[in-house]
Tab-separated table of C-alpha atoms (C1' of nucleotides) in Angstrom:
chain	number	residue	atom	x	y	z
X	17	UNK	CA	27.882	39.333	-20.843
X	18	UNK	CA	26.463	36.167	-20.205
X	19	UNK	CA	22.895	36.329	-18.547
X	20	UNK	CA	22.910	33.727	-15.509
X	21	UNK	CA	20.310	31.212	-16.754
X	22	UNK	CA	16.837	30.818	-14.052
X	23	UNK	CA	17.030	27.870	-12.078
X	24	UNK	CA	14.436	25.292	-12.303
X	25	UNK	CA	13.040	25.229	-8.952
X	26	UNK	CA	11.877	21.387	-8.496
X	27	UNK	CA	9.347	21.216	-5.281
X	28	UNK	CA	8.404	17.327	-4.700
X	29	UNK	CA	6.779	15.871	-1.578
X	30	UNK	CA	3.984	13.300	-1.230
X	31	UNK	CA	0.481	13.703	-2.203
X	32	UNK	CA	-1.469	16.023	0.289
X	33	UNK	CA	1.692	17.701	1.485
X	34	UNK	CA	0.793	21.232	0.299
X	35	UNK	CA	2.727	21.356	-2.783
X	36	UNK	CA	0.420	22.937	-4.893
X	37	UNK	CA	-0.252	26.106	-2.734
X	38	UNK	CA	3.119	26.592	-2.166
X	39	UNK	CA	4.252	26.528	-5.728
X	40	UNK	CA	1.654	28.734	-6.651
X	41	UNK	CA	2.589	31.278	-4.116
X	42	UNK	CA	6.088	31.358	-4.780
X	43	UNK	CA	5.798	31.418	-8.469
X	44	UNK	CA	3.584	34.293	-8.405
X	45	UNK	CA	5.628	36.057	-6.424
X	46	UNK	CA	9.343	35.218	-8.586
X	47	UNK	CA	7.261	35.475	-11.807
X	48	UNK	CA	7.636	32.036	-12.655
X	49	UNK	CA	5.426	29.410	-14.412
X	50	UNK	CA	4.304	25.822	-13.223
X	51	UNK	CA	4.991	22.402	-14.736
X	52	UNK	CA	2.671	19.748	-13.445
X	53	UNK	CA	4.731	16.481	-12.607
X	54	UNK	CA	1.794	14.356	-12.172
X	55	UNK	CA	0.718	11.348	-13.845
X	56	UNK	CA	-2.951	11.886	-13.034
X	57	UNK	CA	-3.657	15.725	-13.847
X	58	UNK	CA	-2.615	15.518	-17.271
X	59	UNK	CA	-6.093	13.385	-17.819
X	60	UNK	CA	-8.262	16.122	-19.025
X	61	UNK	CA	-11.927	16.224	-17.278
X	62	UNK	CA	-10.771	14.369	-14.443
X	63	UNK	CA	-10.440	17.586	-11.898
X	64	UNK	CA	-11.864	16.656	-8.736
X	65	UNK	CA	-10.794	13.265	-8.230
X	66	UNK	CA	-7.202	14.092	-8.935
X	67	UNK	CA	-7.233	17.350	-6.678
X	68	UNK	CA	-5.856	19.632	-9.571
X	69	UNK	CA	-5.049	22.958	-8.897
X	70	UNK	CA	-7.823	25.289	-8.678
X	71	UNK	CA	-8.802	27.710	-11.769
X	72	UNK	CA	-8.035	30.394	-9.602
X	73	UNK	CA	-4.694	28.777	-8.857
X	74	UNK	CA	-4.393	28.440	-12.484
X	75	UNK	CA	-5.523	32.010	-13.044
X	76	UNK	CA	-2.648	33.341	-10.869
X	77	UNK	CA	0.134	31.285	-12.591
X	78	UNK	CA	0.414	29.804	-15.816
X	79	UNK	CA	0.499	26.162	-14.905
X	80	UNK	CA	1.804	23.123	-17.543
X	81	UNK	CA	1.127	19.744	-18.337
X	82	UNK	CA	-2.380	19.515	-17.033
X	83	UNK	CA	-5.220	18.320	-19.687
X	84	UNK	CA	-2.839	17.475	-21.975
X	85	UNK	CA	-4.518	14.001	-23.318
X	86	UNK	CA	-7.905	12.667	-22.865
X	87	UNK	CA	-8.754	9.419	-20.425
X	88	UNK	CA	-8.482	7.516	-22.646
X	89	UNK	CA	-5.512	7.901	-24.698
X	90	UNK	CA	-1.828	6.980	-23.312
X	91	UNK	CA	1.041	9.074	-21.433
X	92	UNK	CA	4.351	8.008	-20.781
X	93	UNK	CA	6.976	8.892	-18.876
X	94	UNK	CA	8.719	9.434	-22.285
X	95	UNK	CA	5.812	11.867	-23.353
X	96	UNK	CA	6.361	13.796	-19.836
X	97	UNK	CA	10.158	14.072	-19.898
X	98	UNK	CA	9.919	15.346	-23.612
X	99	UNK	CA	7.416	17.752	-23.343
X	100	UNK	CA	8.269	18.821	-19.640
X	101	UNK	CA	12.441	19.599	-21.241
X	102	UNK	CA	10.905	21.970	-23.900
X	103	UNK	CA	8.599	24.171	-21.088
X	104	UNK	CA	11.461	24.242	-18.836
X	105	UNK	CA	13.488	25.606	-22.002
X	106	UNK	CA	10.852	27.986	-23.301
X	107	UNK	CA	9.689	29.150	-19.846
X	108	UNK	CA	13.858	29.949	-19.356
X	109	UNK	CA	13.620	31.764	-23.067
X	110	UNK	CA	10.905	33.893	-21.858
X	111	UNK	CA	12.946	35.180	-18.645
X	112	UNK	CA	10.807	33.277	-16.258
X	113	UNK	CA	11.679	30.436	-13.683
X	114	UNK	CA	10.015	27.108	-14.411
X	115	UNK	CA	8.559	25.547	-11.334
X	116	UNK	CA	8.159	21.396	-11.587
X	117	UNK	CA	6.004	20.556	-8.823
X	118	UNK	CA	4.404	17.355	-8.508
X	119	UNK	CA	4.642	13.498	-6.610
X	120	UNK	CA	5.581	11.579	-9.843
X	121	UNK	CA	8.764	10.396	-8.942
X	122	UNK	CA	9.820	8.719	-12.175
X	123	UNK	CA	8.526	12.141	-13.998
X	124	UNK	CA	10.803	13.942	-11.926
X	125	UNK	CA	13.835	11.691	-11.987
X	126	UNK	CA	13.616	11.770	-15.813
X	127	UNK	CA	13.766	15.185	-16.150
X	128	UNK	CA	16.711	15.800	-13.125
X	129	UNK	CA	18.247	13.122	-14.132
X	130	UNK	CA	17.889	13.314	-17.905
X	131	UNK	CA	17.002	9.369	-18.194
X	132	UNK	CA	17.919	8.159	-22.382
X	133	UNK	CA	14.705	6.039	-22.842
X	134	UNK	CA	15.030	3.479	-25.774
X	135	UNK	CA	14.000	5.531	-29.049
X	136	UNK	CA	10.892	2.500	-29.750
X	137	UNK	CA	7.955	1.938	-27.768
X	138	UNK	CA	8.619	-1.085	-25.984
X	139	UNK	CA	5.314	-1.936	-25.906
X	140	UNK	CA	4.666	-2.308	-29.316
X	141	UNK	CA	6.570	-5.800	-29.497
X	142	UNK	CA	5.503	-7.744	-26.794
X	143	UNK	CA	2.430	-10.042	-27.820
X	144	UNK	CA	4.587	-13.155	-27.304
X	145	UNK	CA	6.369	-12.600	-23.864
X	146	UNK	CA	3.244	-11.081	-22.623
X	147	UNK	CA	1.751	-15.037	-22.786
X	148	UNK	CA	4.671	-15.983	-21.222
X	149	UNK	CA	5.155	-17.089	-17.656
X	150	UNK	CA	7.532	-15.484	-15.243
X	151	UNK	CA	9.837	-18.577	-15.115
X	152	UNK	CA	9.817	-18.737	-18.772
X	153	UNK	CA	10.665	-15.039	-18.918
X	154	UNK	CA	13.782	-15.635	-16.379
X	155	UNK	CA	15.032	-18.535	-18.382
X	156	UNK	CA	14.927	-16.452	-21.302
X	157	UNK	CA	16.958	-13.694	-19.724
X	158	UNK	CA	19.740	-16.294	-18.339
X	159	UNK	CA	19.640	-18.534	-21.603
X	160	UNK	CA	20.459	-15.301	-23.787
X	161	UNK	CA	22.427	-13.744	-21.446
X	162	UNK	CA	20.460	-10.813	-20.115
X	163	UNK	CA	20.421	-9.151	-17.057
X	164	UNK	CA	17.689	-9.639	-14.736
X	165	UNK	CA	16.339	-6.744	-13.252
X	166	UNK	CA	16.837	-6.471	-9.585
X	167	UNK	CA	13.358	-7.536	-9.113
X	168	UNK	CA	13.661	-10.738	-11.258
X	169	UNK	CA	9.338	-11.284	-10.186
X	170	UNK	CA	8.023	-8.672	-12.155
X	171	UNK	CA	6.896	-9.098	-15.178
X	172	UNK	CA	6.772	-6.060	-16.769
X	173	UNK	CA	10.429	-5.625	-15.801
X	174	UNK	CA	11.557	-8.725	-17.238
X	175	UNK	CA	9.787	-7.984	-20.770
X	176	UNK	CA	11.765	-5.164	-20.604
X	177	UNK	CA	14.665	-6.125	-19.929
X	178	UNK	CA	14.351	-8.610	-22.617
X	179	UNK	CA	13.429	-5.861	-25.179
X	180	UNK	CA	16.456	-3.810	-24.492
X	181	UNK	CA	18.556	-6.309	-24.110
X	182	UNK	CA	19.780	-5.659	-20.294
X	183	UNK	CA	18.123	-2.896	-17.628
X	184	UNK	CA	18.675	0.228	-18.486
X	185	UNK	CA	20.341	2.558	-15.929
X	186	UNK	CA	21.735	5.347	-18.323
X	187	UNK	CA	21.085	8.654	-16.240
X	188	UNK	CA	23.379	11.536	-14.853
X	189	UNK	CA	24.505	10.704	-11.702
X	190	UNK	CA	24.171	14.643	-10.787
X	191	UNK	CA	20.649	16.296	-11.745
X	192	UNK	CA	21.128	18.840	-14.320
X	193	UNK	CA	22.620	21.808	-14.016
X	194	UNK	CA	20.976	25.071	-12.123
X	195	UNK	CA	18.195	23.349	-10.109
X	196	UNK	CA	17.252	23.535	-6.905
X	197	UNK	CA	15.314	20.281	-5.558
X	198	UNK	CA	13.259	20.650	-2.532
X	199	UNK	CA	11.150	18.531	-0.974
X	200	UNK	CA	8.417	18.769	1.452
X	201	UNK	CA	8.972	16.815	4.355
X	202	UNK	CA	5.994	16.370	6.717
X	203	UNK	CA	4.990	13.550	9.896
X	204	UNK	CA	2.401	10.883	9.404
X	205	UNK	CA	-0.210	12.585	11.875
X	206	UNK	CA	-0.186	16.096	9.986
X	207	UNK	CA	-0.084	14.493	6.574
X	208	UNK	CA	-3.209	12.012	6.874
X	209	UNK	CA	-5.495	14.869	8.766
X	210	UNK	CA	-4.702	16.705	6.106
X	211	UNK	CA	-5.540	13.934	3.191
X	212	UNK	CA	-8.663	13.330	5.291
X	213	UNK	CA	-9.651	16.659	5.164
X	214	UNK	CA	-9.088	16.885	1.281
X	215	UNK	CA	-11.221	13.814	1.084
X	216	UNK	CA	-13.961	15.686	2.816
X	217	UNK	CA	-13.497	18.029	0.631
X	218	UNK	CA	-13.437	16.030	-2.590
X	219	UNK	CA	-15.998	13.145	-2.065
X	220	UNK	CA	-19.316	15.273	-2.641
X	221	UNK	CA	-22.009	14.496	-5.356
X	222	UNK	CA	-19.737	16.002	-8.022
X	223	UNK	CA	-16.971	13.402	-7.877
X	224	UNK	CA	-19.599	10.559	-7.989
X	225	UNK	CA	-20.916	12.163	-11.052
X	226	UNK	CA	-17.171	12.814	-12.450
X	227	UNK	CA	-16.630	8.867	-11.790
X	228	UNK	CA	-19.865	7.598	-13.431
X	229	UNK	CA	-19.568	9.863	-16.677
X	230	UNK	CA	-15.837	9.311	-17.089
X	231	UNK	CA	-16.261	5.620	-16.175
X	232	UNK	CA	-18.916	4.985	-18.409
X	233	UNK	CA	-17.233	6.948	-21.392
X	234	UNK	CA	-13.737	5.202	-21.066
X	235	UNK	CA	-14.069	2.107	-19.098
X	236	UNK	CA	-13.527	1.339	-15.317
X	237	UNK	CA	-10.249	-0.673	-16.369
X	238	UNK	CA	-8.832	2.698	-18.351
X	239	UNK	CA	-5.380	4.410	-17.118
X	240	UNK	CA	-7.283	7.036	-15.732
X	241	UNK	CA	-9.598	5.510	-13.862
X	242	UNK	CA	-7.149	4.295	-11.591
X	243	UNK	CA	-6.801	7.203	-9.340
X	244	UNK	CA	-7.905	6.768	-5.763
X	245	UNK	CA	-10.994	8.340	-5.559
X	246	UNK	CA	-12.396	6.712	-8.767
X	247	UNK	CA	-11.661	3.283	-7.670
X	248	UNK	CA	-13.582	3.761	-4.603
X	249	UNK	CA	-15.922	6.181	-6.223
X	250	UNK	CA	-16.847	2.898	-8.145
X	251	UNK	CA	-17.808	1.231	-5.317
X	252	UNK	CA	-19.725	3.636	-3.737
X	253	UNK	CA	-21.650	4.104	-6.353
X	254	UNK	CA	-21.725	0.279	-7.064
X	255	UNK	CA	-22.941	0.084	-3.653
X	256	UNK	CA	-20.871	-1.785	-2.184
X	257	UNK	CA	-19.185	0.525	0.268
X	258	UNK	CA	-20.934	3.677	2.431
X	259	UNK	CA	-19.843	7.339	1.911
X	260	UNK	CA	-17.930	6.815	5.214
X	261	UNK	CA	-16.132	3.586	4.146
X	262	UNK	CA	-15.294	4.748	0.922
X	263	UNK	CA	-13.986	7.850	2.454
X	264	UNK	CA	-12.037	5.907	4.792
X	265	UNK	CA	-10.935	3.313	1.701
X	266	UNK	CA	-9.596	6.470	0.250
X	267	UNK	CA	-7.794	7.713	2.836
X	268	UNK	CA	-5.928	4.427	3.657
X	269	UNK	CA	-4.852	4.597	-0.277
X	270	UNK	CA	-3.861	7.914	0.001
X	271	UNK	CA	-2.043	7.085	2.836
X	272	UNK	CA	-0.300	3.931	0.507
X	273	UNK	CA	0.029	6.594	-1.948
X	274	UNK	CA	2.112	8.954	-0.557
X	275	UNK	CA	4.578	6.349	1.002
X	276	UNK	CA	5.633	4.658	-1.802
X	277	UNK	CA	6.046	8.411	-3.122
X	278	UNK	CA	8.345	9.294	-0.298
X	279	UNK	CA	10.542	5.981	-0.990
X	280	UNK	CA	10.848	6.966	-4.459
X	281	UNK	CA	12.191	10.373	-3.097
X	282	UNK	CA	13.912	9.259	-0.223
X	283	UNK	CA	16.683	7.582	-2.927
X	284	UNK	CA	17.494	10.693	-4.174
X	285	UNK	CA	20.178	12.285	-2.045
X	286	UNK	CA	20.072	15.911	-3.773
X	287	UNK	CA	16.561	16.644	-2.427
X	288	UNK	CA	16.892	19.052	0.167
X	289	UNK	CA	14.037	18.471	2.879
X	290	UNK	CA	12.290	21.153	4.250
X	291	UNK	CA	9.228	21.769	6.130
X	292	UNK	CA	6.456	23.358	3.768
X	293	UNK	CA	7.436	27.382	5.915
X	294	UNK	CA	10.859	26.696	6.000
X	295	UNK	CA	11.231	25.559	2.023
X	296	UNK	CA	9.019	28.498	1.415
X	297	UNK	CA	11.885	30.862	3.065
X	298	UNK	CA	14.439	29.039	1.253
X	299	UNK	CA	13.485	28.834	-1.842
X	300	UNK	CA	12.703	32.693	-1.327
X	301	UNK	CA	15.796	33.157	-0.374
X	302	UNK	CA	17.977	31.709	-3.101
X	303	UNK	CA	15.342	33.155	-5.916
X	304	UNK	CA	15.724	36.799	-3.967
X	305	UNK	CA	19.396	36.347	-4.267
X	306	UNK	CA	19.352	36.119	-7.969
X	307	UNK	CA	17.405	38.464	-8.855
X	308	UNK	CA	19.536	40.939	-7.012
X	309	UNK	CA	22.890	39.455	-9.104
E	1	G	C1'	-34.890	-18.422	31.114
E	2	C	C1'	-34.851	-22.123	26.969
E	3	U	C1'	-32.889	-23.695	22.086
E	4	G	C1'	-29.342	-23.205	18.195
E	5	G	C1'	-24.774	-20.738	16.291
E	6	G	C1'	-20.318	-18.388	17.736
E	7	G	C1'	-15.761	-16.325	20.549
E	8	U	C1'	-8.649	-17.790	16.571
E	9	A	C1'	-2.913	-13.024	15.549
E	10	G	C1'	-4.590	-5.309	14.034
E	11	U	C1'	-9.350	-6.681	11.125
E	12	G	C1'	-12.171	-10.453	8.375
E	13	A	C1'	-11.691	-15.571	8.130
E	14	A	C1'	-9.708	-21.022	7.675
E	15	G	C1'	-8.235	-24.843	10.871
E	16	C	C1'	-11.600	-28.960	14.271
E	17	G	C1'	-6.428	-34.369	18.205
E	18	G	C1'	-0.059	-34.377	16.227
E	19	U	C1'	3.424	-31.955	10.309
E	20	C	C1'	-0.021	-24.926	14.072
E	21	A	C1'	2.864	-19.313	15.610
E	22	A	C1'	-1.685	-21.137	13.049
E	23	A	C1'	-4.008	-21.150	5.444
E	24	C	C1'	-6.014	-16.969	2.888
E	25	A	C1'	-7.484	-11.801	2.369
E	26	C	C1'	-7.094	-6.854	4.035
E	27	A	C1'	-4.464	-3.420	6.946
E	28	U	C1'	0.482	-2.238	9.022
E	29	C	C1'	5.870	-1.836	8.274
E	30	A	C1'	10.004	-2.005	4.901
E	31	G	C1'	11.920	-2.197	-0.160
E	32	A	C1'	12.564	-2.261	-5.818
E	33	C	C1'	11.630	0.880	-9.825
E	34	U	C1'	14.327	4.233	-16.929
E	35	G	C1'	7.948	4.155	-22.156
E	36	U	C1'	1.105	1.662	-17.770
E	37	A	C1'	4.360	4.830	-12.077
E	38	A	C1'	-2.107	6.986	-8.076
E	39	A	C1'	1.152	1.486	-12.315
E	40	U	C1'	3.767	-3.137	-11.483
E	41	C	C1'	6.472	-6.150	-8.226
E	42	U	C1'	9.193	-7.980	-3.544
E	43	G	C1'	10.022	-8.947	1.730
E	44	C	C1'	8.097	-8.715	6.696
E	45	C	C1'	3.848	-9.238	9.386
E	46	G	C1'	3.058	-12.911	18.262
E	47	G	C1'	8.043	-11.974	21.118
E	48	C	C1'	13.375	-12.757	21.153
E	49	A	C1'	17.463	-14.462	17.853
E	50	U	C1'	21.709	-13.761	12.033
E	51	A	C1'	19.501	-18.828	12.053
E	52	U	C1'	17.240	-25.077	10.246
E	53	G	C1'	16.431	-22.026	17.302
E	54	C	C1'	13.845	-20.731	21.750
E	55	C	C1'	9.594	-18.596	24.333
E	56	U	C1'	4.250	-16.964	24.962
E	57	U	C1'	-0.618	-17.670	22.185
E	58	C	C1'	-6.297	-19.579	19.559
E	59	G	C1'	-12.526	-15.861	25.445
E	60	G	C1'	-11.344	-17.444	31.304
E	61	G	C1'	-10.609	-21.691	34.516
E	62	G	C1'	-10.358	-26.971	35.146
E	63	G	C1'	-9.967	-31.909	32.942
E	64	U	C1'	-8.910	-36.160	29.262
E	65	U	C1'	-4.484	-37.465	26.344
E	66	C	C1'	2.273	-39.193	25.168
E	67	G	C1'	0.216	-34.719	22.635
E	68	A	C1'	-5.444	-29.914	22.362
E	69	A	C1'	-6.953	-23.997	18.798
E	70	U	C1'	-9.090	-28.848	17.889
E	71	C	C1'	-12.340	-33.695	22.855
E	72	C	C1'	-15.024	-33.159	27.959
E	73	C	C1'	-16.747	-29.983	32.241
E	74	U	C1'	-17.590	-25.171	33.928
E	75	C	C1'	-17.741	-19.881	33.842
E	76	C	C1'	-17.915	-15.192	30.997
E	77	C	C1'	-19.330	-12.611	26.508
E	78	C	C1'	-21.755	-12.082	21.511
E	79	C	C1'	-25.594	-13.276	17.657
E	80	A	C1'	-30.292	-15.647	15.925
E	81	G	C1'	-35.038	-18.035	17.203
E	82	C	C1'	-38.462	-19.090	21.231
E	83	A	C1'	-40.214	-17.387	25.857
RNA sequence: GCUGGGGUAGUGAAGCGGUCAAACACAUCAGACUGUAAAUCUGCCGGCAUAUGCCUUCGGGGGUUCGAAUCCCUCCCCCAGCA
């Protein structure tokens, strides 16, 4: 008799939007286990600046994919989907329900929608376009007959295109089987009190030491230094903005932050949108189901 | 009260007689996205219009001029120095 495999429960939503808690209540309660999809919490050391889930959050559910390189060294989207694939798999093995929670929306979309990266690392060999202009980089493309990307400005995309050979667009057009995608939908007001209030929370002498010591130790210009708060941590400390400017900086980045999250999300027409009580009732609801199959 | 500097679009800031709805930056709004994704890039950004189009703007009022954000007069308000 064939045991009805557990659902990966996918809960996205911009940053701020209450993700975290929610996951962490639900997956205590459905004995499940968390996967991080968040391209700044996998930075180990970096804890307040990134607003990681608590150690007590931690110490309630098993969470994944946080700490899992140093500042310094690189993550990919490649290194996510991979590594995210075999947790959902072994969390399934082990009878629990894998929980993906995060704001990454290519992180996510790789995973639903099981994206086939190139099997090099692009990156590798690119010393000559990368001295190239933009116009050069077009006139490549149409001389060789390659497809521009849609946004035929961007450098980065153009390389790439060039590497492969054409834009790659080789993903299911479904997400994969047995998930449930839910997103948290919330208003602009309720959203940025409650990013200000997280700010509050987070700009206090500890994440001016985390910037300086992390900034120091792997360079202002590193991957993960790029999070909001550093940035304007930076500053602050550099003197060039108050505590209530840089709080303010951060909030309007934030802000920037979780809107180009939402219209990564809002292309995806299999998230199902619910406010943060209502997707907690629903996604109670379809896990209580199961478990009584 | 006197002297000097200044009041320009949401903010900062160019412009200093025509090509100005007004550079640039930031913010806002919208969008793209398959190995940096809290990245990178794009469009919009006074109002109306699909538009090479029209309308209302550059502290207020009044002039000069074919034409003014730009020159003159006057009033109001800011800042600095002197009283």
């Amino acid at each position: 008799m064939a045991v009805p495999e557990q659902p990966l429960v996918a809960i996205v939503g911009p940053t701020g939007s209450g993700k975290t808690e929610l996951s962490v209540k639900l997956a205590q309660h459905y004995n499940g286990e968390i996967i991080c999809a968040d391209s700044r919490t996998i930075y180990r050391g970096l804890d307040i600046g990134t607003a990681k889930p608590s150690q007590s959050e931690r110490a309630r559910v098993p969470h994944h994919m946080i700490d899992v390189v140093g500042p310094g060294e690189s993550f990919t989207v490649v290194d996510f989907q991979r590594q995210a694939t075999a947790l959902i798999k072994d969390i399934r093995l082990r009878g629990k329900i894998p929980f993906m929670v995060g704001g990454s929306g290519l992180y996510i979309d790789s995973v639903l929608f099981d994206y086939k990266f190139t099997s090099h690392k692009p990156q590798t060999l690119t010393p000559d376009l990368l001295t190239k202009t933009v116009g050069e980089l077009k006139d490549y493309c149409i001389d060789n007959n390659i497809e521009l990307p849609e946004n035929d400005r961007n450098k980065r995309y153009l390389i790439r295109a060039i590497q492969q050979k054409g834009v790659n667009r080789q993903r299911r057009s479904k997400p994969i089987e047995h998930t449930i995608v839910v997103g948290i939908a919330t208003n602009k007001e309720s959203l940025i009190a409650r990013l200000r209030l997280r700010l509050n929370k987070i700009f206090t002498n500890k994440v001016v030491e985390e910037t300086a010591i992390f900034g120091q130790r792997y360079g202002w210009n590193s991957e993960a230094m790029k999070g909001n708060v550093y940035r304007v941590a930076k500053q602050f400390i550099d003197g060039e903005l108050t505590l209530e400017q840089a709080k303010e900086k951060a909030l309007t980045l934030d802000w920037q932050l979780a809107k180009k999250q939402l219209t990564w999300l809002r292309r995806n027409p299999f998230i199902q949108w619910y406010s943060i009580e209502d997707a907690e009732k629903y996604i109670s609801q379809l896990l209580e189901h199961r478990q009584r199959q």
